[in-house]
């Protein structure tokens, strides 16, 4: 049996980690709300226009950048993210992790619904087509590509990382997922189809949303483990 101080340390870690993740999710939610308020009041107009013009100048100076940004933007499309989600959920079902598969599916579907509601609620128009290299329909805040890529890539990355015991492997997986989400969001600004604050808001919401659902998945996994341990423990 492990020493008492090691048991207490592990118990402290098991409580501290979800507390910190939950706090981070709440802070990201506050960032999203604050940013949305600033957008509605028009306080971000100067910053957004500066970034938009800079992106247009950058594309004009480096034409090859447009092709690269289009490819990166495609990683956050509904088709690509749906394929990732279906493939991941199918794999989780195959390995008998049906609860995790359900959580992934519900997280993505509910996240998409909330983004649609936010877009309608804020009602922000996209940048003028004269600044854009790509025609994109719909409203602007928050960026659906930035939000959904953060939700999908970070959720799947965290699930993959949880299966690895090596810290460098976990860090690499999570960093890769984060970089993919960052590149998708940045590509939307670079192409001129979103204001910079649309993407910042999308990252904040998507990351916070993924954290909340991963906390729920962790809680359910621990509850299942405790129930199984109770069934397997010998009678006293």
mmCIF file of C-alpha atoms in Angstrom:
data_model
loop_
_atom_site.group_PDB
_atom_site.id
_atom_site.type_symbol
_atom_site.label_atom_id
_atom_site.label_comp_id
_atom_site.label_asym_id
_atom_site.label_seq_id
_atom_site.Cartn_x
_atom_site.Cartn_y
_atom_site.Cartn_z
ATOM 1 C CA UNK A 1 0.000 0.000 0.000
ATOM 2 C CA UNK A 2 1.402 3.463 -0.894
ATOM 3 C CA UNK A 3 2.481 5.739 1.973
ATOM 4 C CA UNK A 4 -0.173 8.063 3.375
ATOM 5 C CA UNK A 5 1.552 11.222 2.088
ATOM 6 C CA UNK A 6 1.569 9.850 -1.477
ATOM 7 C CA UNK A 7 -2.143 9.027 -1.276
ATOM 8 C CA UNK A 8 -2.901 12.533 -0.023
ATOM 9 C CA UNK A 9 -0.736 14.084 -2.780
ATOM 10 C CA UNK A 10 -2.536 12.076 -5.495
ATOM 11 C CA UNK A 11 -5.894 13.045 -4.013
ATOM 12 C CA UNK A 12 -4.855 16.718 -4.017
ATOM 13 C CA UNK A 13 -3.783 16.482 -7.675
ATOM 14 C CA UNK A 14 -7.040 14.781 -8.633
ATOM 15 C CA UNK A 15 -8.949 17.717 -7.116
ATOM 16 C CA UNK A 16 -6.619 20.491 -8.277
ATOM 17 C CA UNK A 17 -6.554 19.578 -11.977
ATOM 18 C CA UNK A 18 -10.320 19.779 -12.621
ATOM 19 C CA UNK A 19 -10.508 22.908 -10.468
ATOM 20 C CA UNK A 20 -7.878 24.667 -12.579
ATOM 21 C CA UNK A 21 -9.417 23.497 -15.847
ATOM 22 C CA UNK A 22 -12.850 24.637 -14.685
ATOM 23 C CA UNK A 23 -11.460 28.011 -13.662
ATOM 24 C CA UNK A 24 -9.759 28.401 -17.045
ATOM 25 C CA UNK A 25 -13.032 27.554 -18.812
ATOM 26 C CA UNK A 26 -14.909 30.172 -16.773
ATOM 27 C CA UNK A 27 -12.251 32.799 -17.517
ATOM 28 C CA UNK A 28 -12.459 32.030 -21.231
ATOM 29 C CA UNK A 29 -16.220 32.409 -21.029
ATOM 30 C CA UNK A 30 -15.748 35.829 -19.437
ATOM 31 C CA UNK A 31 -13.262 36.785 -22.154
ATOM 32 C CA UNK A 32 -15.808 35.789 -24.798
ATOM 33 C CA UNK A 33 -18.584 37.779 -23.123
ATOM 34 C CA UNK A 34 -16.359 40.827 -22.673
ATOM 35 C CA UNK A 35 -15.160 40.674 -26.264
ATOM 36 C CA UNK A 36 -18.721 40.325 -27.508
ATOM 37 C CA UNK A 37 -19.725 43.408 -25.513
ATOM 38 C CA UNK A 38 -16.844 45.405 -26.981
ATOM 39 C CA UNK A 39 -17.805 44.277 -30.487
ATOM 40 C CA UNK A 40 -21.435 45.311 -30.000
ATOM 41 C CA UNK A 41 -20.358 48.757 -28.798
ATOM 42 C CA UNK A 42 -18.009 49.191 -31.770
ATOM 43 C CA UNK A 43 -14.916 49.616 -29.583
ATOM 44 C CA UNK A 44 -12.925 47.065 -31.592
ATOM 45 C CA UNK A 45 -13.494 48.740 -34.971
ATOM 46 C CA UNK A 46 -10.106 50.457 -35.176
ATOM 47 C CA UNK A 47 -8.175 47.324 -34.230
ATOM 48 C CA UNK A 48 -10.187 45.131 -36.599
ATOM 49 C CA UNK A 49 -9.729 47.486 -39.540
ATOM 50 C CA UNK A 50 -5.986 47.705 -38.938
ATOM 51 C CA UNK A 51 -5.640 43.914 -38.960
ATOM 52 C CA UNK A 52 -7.924 43.607 -42.007
ATOM 53 C CA UNK A 53 -5.884 46.100 -44.053
ATOM 54 C CA UNK A 54 -2.629 44.476 -42.947
ATOM 55 C CA UNK A 55 -3.897 41.069 -44.092
ATOM 56 C CA UNK A 56 -4.894 42.508 -47.462
ATOM 57 C CA UNK A 57 -1.462 44.091 -47.924
ATOM 58 C CA UNK A 58 0.239 40.856 -46.943
ATOM 59 C CA UNK A 59 -1.731 38.867 -49.530
ATOM 60 C CA UNK A 60 -0.906 41.437 -52.207
ATOM 61 C CA UNK A 61 2.805 41.276 -51.378
ATOM 62 C CA UNK A 62 2.872 37.460 -51.172
ATOM 63 C CA UNK A 63 0.294 35.918 -53.552
ATOM 64 C CA UNK A 64 1.291 32.365 -52.605
ATOM 65 C CA UNK A 65 0.005 33.068 -49.100
ATOM 66 C CA UNK A 66 -3.586 33.042 -50.334
ATOM 67 C CA UNK A 67 -3.357 29.420 -51.499
ATOM 68 C CA UNK A 68 -1.807 28.341 -48.206
ATOM 69 C CA UNK A 69 -4.466 30.155 -46.184
ATOM 70 C CA UNK A 70 -7.266 28.631 -48.264
ATOM 71 C CA UNK A 71 -5.898 25.142 -47.574
ATOM 72 C CA UNK A 72 -5.599 25.839 -43.843
ATOM 73 C CA UNK A 73 -9.083 27.331 -43.751
ATOM 74 C CA UNK A 74 -10.433 24.115 -45.265
ATOM 75 C CA UNK A 75 -9.276 22.210 -42.172
ATOM 76 C CA UNK A 76 -11.959 24.063 -40.229
ATOM 77 C CA UNK A 77 -14.765 23.486 -42.712
ATOM 78 C CA UNK A 78 -17.956 21.716 -41.673
ATOM 79 C CA UNK A 79 -17.138 18.762 -43.935
ATOM 80 C CA UNK A 80 -13.629 18.177 -42.580
ATOM 81 C CA UNK A 81 -14.567 18.633 -38.918
ATOM 82 C CA UNK A 82 -17.587 16.350 -39.329
ATOM 83 C CA UNK A 83 -15.348 13.651 -40.802
ATOM 84 C CA UNK A 84 -12.919 14.000 -37.875
ATOM 85 C CA UNK A 85 -15.769 13.820 -35.370
ATOM 86 C CA UNK A 86 -17.475 10.804 -36.969
ATOM 87 C CA UNK A 87 -14.165 8.947 -37.321
ATOM 88 C CA UNK A 88 -13.226 9.632 -33.690
ATOM 89 C CA UNK A 89 -16.667 8.700 -32.350
ATOM 90 C CA UNK A 90 -16.652 5.507 -34.422
ATOM 91 C CA UNK A 91 -13.258 4.520 -33.042
ATOM 92 C CA UNK A 92 -14.393 5.181 -29.458
ATOM 93 C CA UNK A 93 -17.395 2.933 -30.031
ATOM 94 C CA UNK A 94 -15.131 0.191 -31.382
ATOM 95 C CA UNK A 95 -12.958 0.287 -28.244
ATOM 96 C CA UNK A 96 -16.082 0.160 -26.043
ATOM 97 C CA UNK A 97 -15.806 3.801 -24.958
ATOM 98 C CA UNK A 98 -19.397 4.550 -25.893
ATOM 99 C CA UNK A 99 -19.873 7.248 -23.264
ATOM 100 C CA UNK A 100 -16.853 9.148 -24.567
ATOM 101 C CA UNK A 101 -18.140 8.754 -28.132
ATOM 102 C CA UNK A 102 -21.508 10.183 -27.114
ATOM 103 C CA UNK A 103 -19.868 13.097 -25.293
ATOM 104 C CA UNK A 104 -17.749 13.952 -28.339
ATOM 105 C CA UNK A 105 -20.776 13.924 -30.626
ATOM 106 C CA UNK A 106 -22.997 15.941 -28.266
ATOM 107 C CA UNK A 107 -20.199 18.434 -27.559
ATOM 108 C CA UNK A 108 -19.678 19.172 -31.248
ATOM 109 C CA UNK A 109 -23.381 19.304 -32.140
ATOM 110 C CA UNK A 110 -24.311 21.484 -29.147
ATOM 111 C CA UNK A 111 -21.286 23.724 -29.728
ATOM 112 C CA UNK A 112 -22.341 24.267 -33.329
ATOM 113 C CA UNK A 113 -25.881 25.143 -32.216
ATOM 114 C CA UNK A 114 -24.622 27.695 -29.697
ATOM 115 C CA UNK A 115 -22.375 29.322 -32.296
ATOM 116 C CA UNK A 116 -25.361 29.745 -34.603
ATOM 117 C CA UNK A 117 -27.312 31.331 -31.745
ATOM 118 C CA UNK A 118 -24.428 33.668 -30.930
ATOM 119 C CA UNK A 119 -24.091 34.732 -34.553
ATOM 120 C CA UNK A 120 -27.775 35.560 -34.702
ATOM 121 C CA UNK A 121 -27.693 37.328 -31.337
ATOM 122 C CA UNK A 122 -24.697 39.523 -32.119
ATOM 123 C CA UNK A 123 -25.741 40.012 -35.736
ATOM 124 C CA UNK A 124 -22.340 41.261 -36.806
ATOM 125 C CA UNK A 125 -21.713 41.624 -40.530
ATOM 126 C CA UNK A 126 -18.591 40.257 -42.167
ATOM 127 C CA UNK A 127 -15.864 42.567 -43.494
ATOM 128 C CA UNK A 128 -16.579 44.279 -46.813
ATOM 129 C CA UNK A 129 -16.009 41.978 -49.786
ATOM 130 C CA UNK A 130 -13.411 44.445 -51.104
ATOM 131 C CA UNK A 131 -11.077 43.330 -48.300
ATOM 132 C CA UNK A 132 -11.735 39.605 -48.712
ATOM 133 C CA UNK A 133 -10.111 37.057 -50.961
ATOM 134 C CA UNK A 134 -12.848 34.512 -50.345
ATOM 135 C CA UNK A 135 -16.607 34.995 -50.454
ATOM 136 C CA UNK A 136 -18.230 33.669 -47.270
ATOM 137 C CA UNK A 137 -21.947 33.868 -46.436
ATOM 138 C CA UNK A 138 -23.529 34.355 -43.046
ATOM 139 C CA UNK A 139 -22.853 36.486 -40.000
ATOM 140 C CA UNK A 140 -19.476 37.069 -38.452
ATOM 141 C CA UNK A 141 -19.161 36.890 -34.642
ATOM 142 C CA UNK A 142 -17.908 34.491 -33.437
ATOM 143 C CA UNK A 143 -15.997 32.765 -36.216
ATOM 144 C CA UNK A 144 -17.501 29.329 -36.779
ATOM 145 C CA UNK A 145 -14.257 27.975 -38.210
ATOM 146 C CA UNK A 146 -12.225 29.196 -35.209
ATOM 147 C CA UNK A 147 -14.806 28.013 -32.659
ATOM 148 C CA UNK A 148 -15.456 24.579 -34.123
ATOM 149 C CA UNK A 149 -11.814 23.800 -34.918
ATOM 150 C CA UNK A 150 -10.951 24.594 -31.290
ATOM 151 C CA UNK A 151 -13.776 22.372 -30.034
ATOM 152 C CA UNK A 152 -12.986 19.429 -32.319
ATOM 153 C CA UNK A 153 -9.189 19.501 -32.386
ATOM 154 C CA UNK A 154 -8.731 20.226 -28.673
ATOM 155 C CA UNK A 155 -11.313 17.648 -27.596
ATOM 156 C CA UNK A 156 -9.879 14.911 -29.789
ATOM 157 C CA UNK A 157 -6.328 15.921 -28.900
ATOM 158 C CA UNK A 158 -7.072 15.721 -25.186
ATOM 159 C CA UNK A 159 -8.708 12.313 -25.574
ATOM 160 C CA UNK A 160 -5.704 11.023 -27.526
ATOM 161 C CA UNK A 161 -3.258 12.501 -25.029
ATOM 162 C CA UNK A 162 -5.087 10.822 -22.135
ATOM 163 C CA UNK A 163 -4.189 7.423 -23.616
ATOM 164 C CA UNK A 164 -0.434 8.139 -23.469
ATOM 165 C CA UNK A 165 1.664 7.770 -20.328
ATOM 166 C CA UNK A 166 4.661 9.747 -21.610
ATOM 167 C CA UNK A 167 4.545 13.461 -20.775
ATOM 168 C CA UNK A 168 6.394 14.532 -23.973
ATOM 169 C CA UNK A 169 3.897 12.554 -26.054
ATOM 170 C CA UNK A 170 0.936 14.182 -24.310
ATOM 171 C CA UNK A 171 2.441 17.643 -24.728
ATOM 172 C CA UNK A 172 3.143 17.006 -28.417
ATOM 173 C CA UNK A 173 -0.417 15.815 -29.099
ATOM 174 C CA UNK A 174 -2.023 18.729 -27.264
ATOM 175 C CA UNK A 175 0.347 21.246 -28.871
ATOM 176 C CA UNK A 176 -0.434 19.861 -32.332
ATOM 177 C CA UNK A 177 -4.177 20.152 -31.696
ATOM 178 C CA UNK A 178 -3.756 23.736 -30.458
ATOM 179 C CA UNK A 179 -1.605 24.729 -33.441
ATOM 180 C CA UNK A 180 -4.190 23.327 -35.869
ATOM 181 C CA UNK A 181 -6.938 25.373 -34.204
ATOM 182 C CA UNK A 182 -4.736 28.484 -34.257
ATOM 183 C CA UNK A 183 -3.870 28.069 -37.932
ATOM 184 C CA UNK A 184 -7.508 27.656 -38.945
ATOM 185 C CA UNK A 185 -8.514 30.813 -37.099
ATOM 186 C CA UNK A 186 -5.562 32.806 -38.407
ATOM 187 C CA UNK A 187 -6.384 31.757 -41.972
ATOM 188 C CA UNK A 188 -9.862 33.296 -41.687
ATOM 189 C CA UNK A 189 -8.372 36.654 -40.775
ATOM 190 C CA UNK A 190 -5.643 36.359 -43.403
ATOM 191 C CA UNK A 191 -8.278 35.743 -46.108
ATOM 192 C CA UNK A 192 -10.312 38.741 -44.963
ATOM 193 C CA UNK A 193 -13.516 36.789 -44.335
ATOM 194 C CA UNK A 194 -13.544 37.526 -40.601
ATOM 195 C CA UNK A 195 -12.626 40.357 -38.295
ATOM 196 C CA UNK A 196 -9.752 39.545 -35.945
ATOM 197 C CA UNK A 197 -12.063 39.785 -32.930
ATOM 198 C CA UNK A 198 -14.390 37.214 -34.525
ATOM 199 C CA UNK A 199 -11.548 34.716 -34.384
ATOM 200 C CA UNK A 200 -10.421 35.726 -30.890
ATOM 201 C CA UNK A 201 -13.987 35.247 -29.680
ATOM 202 C CA UNK A 202 -14.214 31.911 -31.486
ATOM 203 C CA UNK A 203 -11.003 30.663 -29.892
ATOM 204 C CA UNK A 204 -12.180 31.743 -26.425
ATOM 205 C CA UNK A 205 -15.577 30.083 -26.754
ATOM 206 C CA UNK A 206 -14.306 26.920 -28.473
ATOM 207 C CA UNK A 207 -11.486 26.342 -25.993
ATOM 208 C CA UNK A 208 -13.688 26.964 -22.959
ATOM 209 C CA UNK A 209 -16.410 24.725 -24.382
ATOM 210 C CA UNK A 210 -13.940 21.887 -25.019
ATOM 211 C CA UNK A 211 -12.595 22.214 -21.462
ATOM 212 C CA UNK A 212 -16.059 21.948 -19.925
ATOM 213 C CA UNK A 213 -16.913 18.792 -21.863
ATOM 214 C CA UNK A 214 -13.548 17.222 -21.097
ATOM 215 C CA UNK A 215 -14.207 17.867 -17.413
ATOM 216 C CA UNK A 216 -17.546 16.104 -17.782
ATOM 217 C CA UNK A 217 -15.875 13.180 -19.557
ATOM 218 C CA UNK A 218 -13.282 12.953 -16.777
ATOM 219 C CA UNK A 219 -15.981 12.999 -14.118
ATOM 220 C CA UNK A 220 -18.017 10.292 -15.808
ATOM 221 C CA UNK A 221 -14.914 8.139 -16.313
ATOM 222 C CA UNK A 222 -14.007 8.415 -12.613
ATOM 223 C CA UNK A 223 -17.571 7.619 -11.558
ATOM 224 C CA UNK A 224 -17.605 4.548 -13.801
ATOM 225 C CA UNK A 225 -14.264 3.412 -12.381
ATOM 226 C CA UNK A 226 -15.494 3.850 -8.809
ATOM 227 C CA UNK A 227 -18.657 1.848 -9.550
ATOM 228 C CA UNK A 228 -16.639 -0.958 -11.119
ATOM 229 C CA UNK A 229 -14.216 -0.961 -8.190
ATOM 230 C CA UNK A 230 -17.184 -1.266 -5.838
ATOM 231 C CA UNK A 231 -18.554 -4.225 -7.746
ATOM 232 C CA UNK A 232 -15.158 -5.963 -7.879
ATOM 233 C CA UNK A 233 -14.178 -5.390 -4.248
ATOM 234 C CA UNK A 234 -14.578 -8.459 -2.025
ATOM 235 C CA UNK A 235 -17.374 -8.400 0.571
ATOM 236 C CA UNK A 236 -16.350 -7.412 4.077
#
